[in-house]
Short mmCIF file of C-alpha atoms and ligand atoms in Angstrom, two decimals:
data_model
loop_
_atom_site.label_atom_id
_atom_site.label_comp_id
_atom_site.label_asym_id
_atom_site.label_seq_id
_atom_site.Cartn_x
_atom_site.Cartn_y
_atom_site.Cartn_z
CA MET A 28 -0.01 -0.11 -0.04
CA LYS A 29 1.06 3.64 -0.52
CA VAL A 30 0.52 5.01 2.95
CA LEU A 31 0.34 8.72 3.96
CA LEU A 32 2.10 9.30 7.19
CA THR A 33 1.78 12.46 9.36
CA GLY A 34 4.22 12.76 12.10
CA ALA A 35 6.77 10.79 10.10
CA THR A 36 9.81 12.53 11.65
CA GLY A 37 8.76 11.75 15.08
CA TYR A 38 9.54 9.11 17.66
CA ILE A 39 6.80 6.77 16.67
CA GLY A 40 6.65 7.88 13.14
CA SER A 41 10.31 6.76 12.61
CA ALA A 42 9.48 3.40 13.63
CA VAL A 43 6.28 3.18 11.88
CA THR A 44 8.27 4.17 8.59
CA ASP A 45 10.64 1.22 9.20
CA HIS A 46 7.95 -1.31 9.77
CA LEU A 47 5.74 -0.19 6.90
CA HIS A 48 8.77 -0.55 4.73
CA ALA A 49 9.68 -3.98 5.95
CA ALA A 50 6.04 -5.05 5.29
CA GLY A 51 6.40 -3.97 1.60
CA HIS A 52 4.52 -0.77 1.86
CA GLN A 53 5.48 2.67 0.60
CA VAL A 54 5.59 5.80 2.79
CA VAL A 55 4.57 9.18 1.68
CA ALA A 56 5.61 11.54 4.72
CA LEU A 57 3.70 14.69 5.56
CA THR A 58 6.23 17.10 7.10
CA ARG A 59 6.07 20.68 8.32
CA SER A 60 9.45 21.42 6.96
CA ALA A 61 10.20 21.33 3.20
CA GLU A 62 13.80 20.39 3.94
CA PRO A 63 14.55 16.92 2.32
CA GLN A 64 15.44 14.21 4.66
CA PRO A 65 17.21 11.59 2.63
CA GLY A 66 18.31 9.41 5.51
CA ARG A 67 14.80 8.59 6.32
CA GLY A 68 14.06 6.53 3.27
CA TRP A 69 10.63 7.83 2.63
CA ASP A 70 9.31 7.09 -0.87
CA ALA A 71 7.91 10.72 -1.18
CA GLN A 72 7.68 13.72 0.98
CA LEU A 73 4.83 16.31 1.06
CA VAL A 74 4.81 19.60 3.04
CA GLY A 75 1.86 20.32 5.32
CA ASP A 76 0.99 21.70 8.86
CA THR A 77 -1.95 20.32 10.83
CA ALA A 78 -2.15 23.68 12.61
CA ASP A 79 -3.14 24.91 9.11
CA PRO A 80 -5.82 22.36 7.85
CA ALA A 81 -5.99 24.17 4.46
CA SER A 82 -2.28 23.12 3.89
CA LEU A 83 -3.52 19.46 3.89
CA ALA A 84 -5.96 19.89 1.04
CA GLY A 85 -4.64 17.80 -1.81
CA ALA A 86 -2.50 15.54 0.46
CA VAL A 87 -4.57 12.51 0.13
CA THR A 88 -4.30 11.99 -3.59
CA SER A 89 -6.25 9.14 -5.39
CA ASP A 90 -3.08 6.92 -5.25
CA ILE A 91 -2.92 7.21 -1.42
CA GLU A 92 -4.24 3.79 -0.16
CA ALA A 93 -4.09 4.33 3.46
CA VAL A 94 -3.51 7.33 6.02
CA ILE A 95 -1.81 7.06 9.31
CA HIS A 96 -2.21 10.17 11.33
CA LEU A 97 0.45 10.44 14.04
CA ALA A 98 0.97 14.25 14.28
CA PRO A 99 -0.42 15.48 17.54
CA PRO A 100 -3.61 17.37 17.65
CA SER A 101 -3.48 21.26 18.35
CA GLY A 102 -6.34 21.03 21.07
CA ASP A 103 -8.35 23.53 19.21
CA ALA A 104 -11.55 21.68 18.36
CA GLU A 105 -12.22 23.65 15.02
CA VAL A 106 -8.68 23.13 13.79
CA ASP A 107 -8.58 19.36 14.77
CA THR A 108 -12.12 18.61 13.09
CA ALA A 109 -10.89 20.45 9.94
CA VAL A 110 -7.70 18.17 9.93
CA ILE A 111 -9.85 14.87 10.20
CA GLU A 112 -12.13 16.24 7.48
CA ALA A 113 -9.15 16.97 5.15
CA LEU A 114 -7.75 13.60 5.76
CA ALA A 115 -10.91 11.67 5.65
CA ALA A 116 -13.02 13.28 2.83
CA PRO A 117 -10.91 11.89 0.06
CA LEU A 118 -11.16 8.42 1.41
CA ARG A 119 -14.98 8.29 1.62
CA GLY A 120 -16.50 5.51 -0.21
CA THR A 121 -13.19 3.79 -0.84
CA GLY A 122 -12.92 1.49 2.12
CA ARG A 123 -9.44 2.68 2.50
CA PRO A 124 -7.99 2.99 6.04
CA LEU A 125 -7.61 6.12 8.16
CA VAL A 126 -5.69 5.20 11.29
CA TYR A 127 -5.74 7.83 14.10
CA THR A 128 -3.37 8.06 16.94
CA SER A 129 -4.97 8.66 20.30
CA GLY A 130 -3.62 7.34 23.61
CA VAL A 131 -4.57 5.36 26.77
CA TRP A 132 -4.73 8.56 28.74
CA VAL A 133 -8.30 9.04 27.34
CA LEU A 134 -9.41 6.32 29.71
CA GLY A 135 -8.29 8.20 32.79
CA ALA A 136 -7.37 6.49 36.13
CA THR A 137 -8.64 2.84 35.83
CA GLY A 138 -9.02 2.31 39.63
CA GLU A 139 -9.86 -1.05 40.82
CA ALA A 140 -10.42 -2.54 37.30
CA GLN A 141 -7.58 -4.62 35.84
CA GLU A 142 -6.55 -4.70 32.26
CA VAL A 143 -9.24 -2.30 30.94
CA GLY A 144 -10.40 -3.10 27.35
CA GLU A 145 -11.45 -0.91 24.41
CA ASP A 146 -15.09 -1.13 25.47
CA ALA A 147 -14.53 0.98 28.71
CA PRO A 148 -15.85 4.49 28.72
CA THR A 149 -13.47 7.37 28.26
CA ASN A 150 -12.84 9.60 31.14
CA PRO A 151 -9.83 11.62 29.94
CA ILE A 152 -7.36 13.56 32.08
CA ASP A 153 -7.03 17.10 31.19
CA ILE A 154 -4.01 16.99 28.93
CA VAL A 155 -6.08 14.94 26.46
CA GLY A 156 -9.53 16.22 27.27
CA TYR A 157 -10.06 17.00 23.53
CA ARG A 158 -9.13 13.58 22.30
CA PRO A 159 -12.25 11.50 22.75
CA ARG A 160 -14.09 13.97 20.48
CA ILE A 161 -11.46 13.46 17.79
CA GLU A 162 -11.73 9.67 18.14
CA GLN A 163 -15.45 10.01 17.64
CA ALA A 164 -15.02 12.19 14.57
CA VAL A 165 -12.64 9.51 13.08
CA LEU A 166 -14.97 6.53 13.96
CA ALA A 167 -17.90 8.29 12.38
CA GLU A 168 -16.05 8.08 9.02
CA ALA A 169 -16.86 4.33 9.15
CA ALA A 170 -20.39 5.23 8.04
CA GLU A 171 -19.00 7.14 5.14
CA GLY A 172 -17.05 4.25 3.62
CA VAL A 173 -13.70 4.88 5.25
CA ARG A 174 -11.98 2.05 7.10
CA ALA A 175 -11.76 4.30 10.26
CA VAL A 176 -9.43 2.96 13.03
CA VAL A 177 -8.18 4.42 16.35
CA VAL A 178 -4.99 3.25 18.07
CA ARG A 179 -4.38 4.16 21.56
CA PRO A 180 -0.84 3.53 22.56
CA GLY A 181 0.30 3.11 26.09
CA ILE A 182 3.58 4.84 27.29
CA VAL A 183 5.84 4.15 24.36
CA TYR A 184 9.58 3.17 25.20
CA GLY A 185 12.44 1.71 23.26
CA ARG A 186 15.04 3.17 20.75
CA GLY A 187 16.32 5.21 23.87
CA GLY A 188 13.34 7.48 23.74
CA GLY A 189 9.90 8.47 24.83
CA ILE A 190 8.75 9.31 28.35
CA PRO A 191 11.14 6.67 30.00
CA ALA A 192 14.10 8.63 28.51
CA ILE A 193 12.90 11.71 30.75
CA LEU A 194 13.10 9.52 33.71
CA VAL A 195 16.67 8.47 32.79
CA ASP A 196 17.71 12.07 32.25
CA ARG A 197 16.10 13.17 35.63
CA ALA A 198 17.89 10.34 37.38
CA ARG A 199 21.19 11.44 35.82
CA THR A 200 20.72 15.18 36.55
CA GLN A 201 19.14 14.84 40.09
CA GLY A 202 21.44 11.96 41.02
CA THR A 203 18.65 9.95 42.19
CA PRO A 204 15.74 8.18 40.32
CA GLU A 205 12.37 9.84 40.57
CA TYR A 206 8.71 8.78 40.29
CA TYR A 207 5.66 10.93 40.46
CA GLY A 208 2.38 10.37 42.19
CA GLU A 209 1.36 7.65 44.57
CA GLU A 210 3.83 4.81 45.35
CA GLY A 211 1.52 2.26 43.61
CA VAL A 212 1.10 4.01 40.26
CA ARG A 213 1.24 1.79 37.25
CA TRP A 214 1.70 2.60 33.54
CA PRO A 215 0.58 0.54 30.49
CA THR A 216 3.65 0.39 28.24
CA VAL A 217 4.45 -0.62 24.68
CA HIS A 218 7.78 -0.95 22.78
CA VAL A 219 7.92 1.43 19.86
CA ASP A 220 8.74 -1.32 17.38
CA ASP A 221 5.94 -3.42 18.69
CA LEU A 222 3.63 -0.45 18.42
CA ALA A 223 4.90 0.19 14.88
CA GLU A 224 3.87 -3.44 14.05
CA LEU A 225 0.43 -2.76 15.37
CA PHE A 226 -0.04 0.29 12.96
CA VAL A 227 1.01 -1.94 10.19
CA ALA A 228 -1.58 -4.59 11.40
CA ALA A 229 -4.23 -1.76 11.60
CA VAL A 230 -3.78 -0.58 7.95
CA GLU A 231 -3.58 -4.02 6.74
CA ARG A 232 -6.55 -5.74 8.59
CA ALA A 233 -8.47 -3.64 11.15
CA GLU A 234 -12.05 -3.35 10.53
CA ALA A 235 -13.87 -0.04 9.98
CA GLY A 236 -15.00 1.69 13.31
CA THR A 237 -12.57 -0.14 15.63
CA VAL A 238 -10.41 0.92 18.47
CA TRP A 239 -7.24 -0.90 19.67
CA HIS A 240 -5.17 -0.38 22.72
CA GLY A 241 -1.41 -0.52 21.76
CA VAL A 242 -0.22 -2.09 25.01
CA GLY A 243 2.36 -4.61 25.54
CA GLU A 244 2.64 -4.72 29.38
CA SER A 245 -0.68 -3.71 31.03
CA ALA A 246 0.52 -2.26 34.40
CA VAL A 247 4.12 -1.57 35.09
CA PRO A 248 4.80 -0.24 38.69
CA VAL A 249 6.35 3.22 37.98
CA ARG A 250 8.53 2.82 41.10
CA GLU A 251 10.22 -0.21 39.43
CA LEU A 252 10.39 1.68 36.19
CA ALA A 253 12.15 4.49 38.03
CA ARG A 254 14.63 2.14 39.70
CA ALA A 255 15.58 0.60 36.18
CA ALA A 256 15.86 4.29 34.86
CA GLY A 257 18.30 5.05 37.62
CA ARG A 258 20.29 1.94 36.59
CA ALA A 259 20.35 3.21 33.05
CA ALA A 260 21.68 6.45 34.28
CA GLY A 261 24.27 4.73 36.51
CA VAL A 262 22.37 5.73 39.74
CA SER A 263 21.67 2.88 42.20
CA THR A 264 20.00 4.71 45.02
CA ALA A 265 16.29 4.00 45.75
CA PRO A 266 13.69 5.85 43.73
CA HIS A 267 12.13 8.69 45.59
CA ALA A 268 8.56 10.14 45.11
CA VAL A 269 8.52 13.76 43.99
CA PRO A 270 5.85 15.83 45.63
CA ALA A 271 2.93 16.87 43.26
CA GLU A 272 3.62 20.60 43.41
CA GLN A 273 7.37 20.22 42.52
CA VAL A 274 6.26 17.86 39.66
CA ALA A 275 3.88 20.57 38.39
CA GLU A 276 6.75 23.14 38.58
CA VAL A 277 9.12 20.84 36.53
CA PHE A 278 6.78 19.61 33.86
CA GLY A 279 3.60 21.83 33.96
CA PRO A 280 0.43 20.71 35.75
CA LEU A 281 -1.12 18.96 32.80
CA PHE A 282 1.82 16.69 32.18
CA ALA A 283 2.37 16.26 35.83
CA ASP A 284 -1.15 14.74 36.15
CA ALA A 285 -0.40 12.35 33.37
CA LEU A 286 2.76 11.16 34.90
CA ALA A 287 0.98 10.43 38.13
CA LEU A 288 -1.84 8.57 36.38
CA ASP A 289 -2.52 4.96 37.75
CA GLN A 290 -3.65 2.64 34.78
CA SER A 291 -4.02 -1.07 34.03
CA VAL A 292 -4.98 -1.35 30.36
CA SER A 293 -5.23 -4.51 28.19
CA GLY A 294 -3.65 -4.97 24.78
CA GLY A 295 -5.21 -8.38 24.34
CA ALA A 296 -7.88 -7.53 21.83
CA ALA A 297 -5.26 -6.73 19.15
CA ARG A 298 -3.36 -9.70 19.91
CA THR A 299 -6.37 -11.90 19.36
CA ALA A 300 -8.15 -10.14 16.52
CA LEU A 301 -5.26 -8.56 14.61
CA ASP A 302 -2.63 -11.29 15.32
CA TRP A 303 -0.46 -8.68 16.79
CA LYS A 304 2.57 -10.08 18.35
CA PRO A 305 4.51 -7.72 20.65
CA ASN A 306 7.82 -9.50 21.29
CA HIS A 307 10.30 -6.92 22.35
CA PRO A 308 11.73 -6.80 25.86
CA GLY A 309 9.58 -5.21 28.47
CA VAL A 310 10.31 -1.63 29.55
CA ILE A 311 12.25 -2.65 32.74
CA ALA A 312 14.70 -4.93 30.74
CA GLU A 313 14.93 -2.35 28.01
CA LEU A 314 15.93 0.33 30.56
CA GLU A 315 18.43 -1.89 32.32
CA SER A 316 20.19 -3.48 29.46
CA GLY A 317 18.80 -2.07 26.14
CA SER A 318 18.62 1.24 24.32
CA TYR A 319 18.79 3.48 27.27
CA ARG A 320 22.28 2.36 28.37
CA PRO A 321 25.21 4.76 27.35
CA ALA A 322 26.46 3.76 23.89
CA ALA A 323 29.80 2.50 25.23
CA GLU A 324 28.05 -0.03 27.45
CA ASN A 325 26.07 -1.39 24.49
CA THR A 326 29.11 -1.93 22.40
CA THR A 327 30.35 -5.49 22.18
CA VAL A 328 34.16 -5.61 21.86
CA ALA A 329 35.30 -8.25 19.29
CA ASP A 330 38.40 -10.03 20.54
N1 NAP B 5 5.09 8.81 22.88
C1 NAP B 5 4.22 8.26 23.61
O1 NAP B 5 4.38 7.68 24.63
C2 NAP B 5 2.77 8.36 23.17
C3 NAP B 5 1.78 7.69 23.85
C4 NAP B 5 0.40 7.73 23.43
C5 NAP B 5 0.16 8.52 22.20
N2 NAP B 5 1.14 9.23 21.61
C6 NAP B 5 0.69 10.13 20.63
O2 NAP B 5 1.40 9.57 19.35
C7 NAP B 5 1.54 10.73 18.49
C8 NAP B 5 3.13 10.80 18.03
O3 NAP B 5 3.87 10.80 19.26
P1 NAP B 5 5.35 10.86 19.14
O4 NAP B 5 5.83 10.44 20.56
O5 NAP B 5 6.02 10.13 18.06
O6 NAP B 5 5.65 12.43 19.09
P2 NAP B 5 7.00 13.17 18.48
O7 NAP B 5 8.26 12.52 18.59
O8 NAP B 5 6.90 14.52 19.19
O9 NAP B 5 6.52 13.47 17.03
C9 NAP B 5 5.56 14.38 16.65
C10 NAP B 5 5.41 14.43 15.15
O10 NAP B 5 4.45 15.21 14.75
C11 NAP B 5 4.81 16.28 13.92
N3 NAP B 5 4.05 17.43 14.08
C12 NAP B 5 4.08 18.06 15.22
N4 NAP B 5 3.20 19.15 15.01
C13 NAP B 5 2.74 19.18 13.70
C14 NAP B 5 1.94 19.99 12.92
N5 NAP B 5 1.42 21.14 13.37
N6 NAP B 5 1.75 19.68 11.67
C15 NAP B 5 2.34 18.49 11.08
N7 NAP B 5 3.04 17.76 11.87
C16 NAP B 5 3.37 18.04 13.03
C17 NAP B 5 6.38 16.38 14.12
O11 NAP B 5 7.09 16.91 13.10
P3 NAP B 5 8.22 18.03 13.18
O12 NAP B 5 9.36 17.29 12.66
O13 NAP B 5 7.73 19.01 12.30
O14 NAP B 5 8.21 18.48 14.51
C18 NAP B 5 6.75 14.83 14.47
O15 NAP B 5 6.94 14.25 13.28
C19 NAP B 5 1.07 12.00 19.23
O16 NAP B 5 -0.15 12.34 18.78
C20 NAP B 5 1.07 11.56 20.60
O17 NAP B 5 0.27 12.24 21.42
C21 NAP B 5 2.38 9.25 22.03
#
């Protein structure tokens, strides 16, 4: 398939590009900058900015067989609705996929429930308060003959990036690993390469009007994750909880709430129905001995 990919330069978009290619698909990257980026191996590059929906007109040409929308929303309802309209309208009546990237934070705190599935109601925290509405706008396109699909990734890790990299940096600069919120907070997580495989599965075989949790491990204790981030940073002291006001000062109140969010979310439906097979190491192992270790420690010296 020829796939239009927004957010192609980003953390997840880079992995999705690699996995689309590996599965034999072509990638047309939509980027804000017109600067060519030959190292990325895209098959074509278009310029567009989701803050200016008019700039997306004409991006979904008749040869585009699928759209994966990874660029983050602006939070402005009018702009975000216009972006979905621009991406979906050319696909109406074609049965071609439009895969929208949301996130598990739309579920809010999952409380006593274990391994919450896609049928749970949304209860978004403030940082993603606008997102359920966008999900609904995308899913409504199923009635218009678009294979509309929503993917909700957990906390993404791997390739030395994502939110866990922030914990490693903070452990290094503060000299002690940190976690945020209550001691028992858990995060649903997913390796970026496993998530990229889910996007490939979604464009290839997800049915119209479906939502999928991109979650490899349903509930990783953040205290353990912080301890592993400390080891990645070469810091072996016990993790300490940072008081909420201080977290808000460092990260801003909205992101601070997200970091303190306790969730247990299942990625089981995609494994069963889409034959998704996440097979990368879990986040703790990845932090302790994978891509977050300093480069020198990852180097195998041949003798
Ligand atoms: N990382 C996670 O743990 C996680 C978890 C759940 C959901 N998500 C969601 O997944 C999506 C991708 O996340 P990510 O971690 O890959 O983010 P990222 O590394 O920050 O990448 C964002 C991408 O979107 C592009 N972009 C930003 N603003 C744009 C605009 N106005 N118009 C067009 N392109 C724009 C950026 O392009 P430039 O090169 O031009 O900056 C970049 O390619 C986001 O919607 C995010 O909310 C992420």
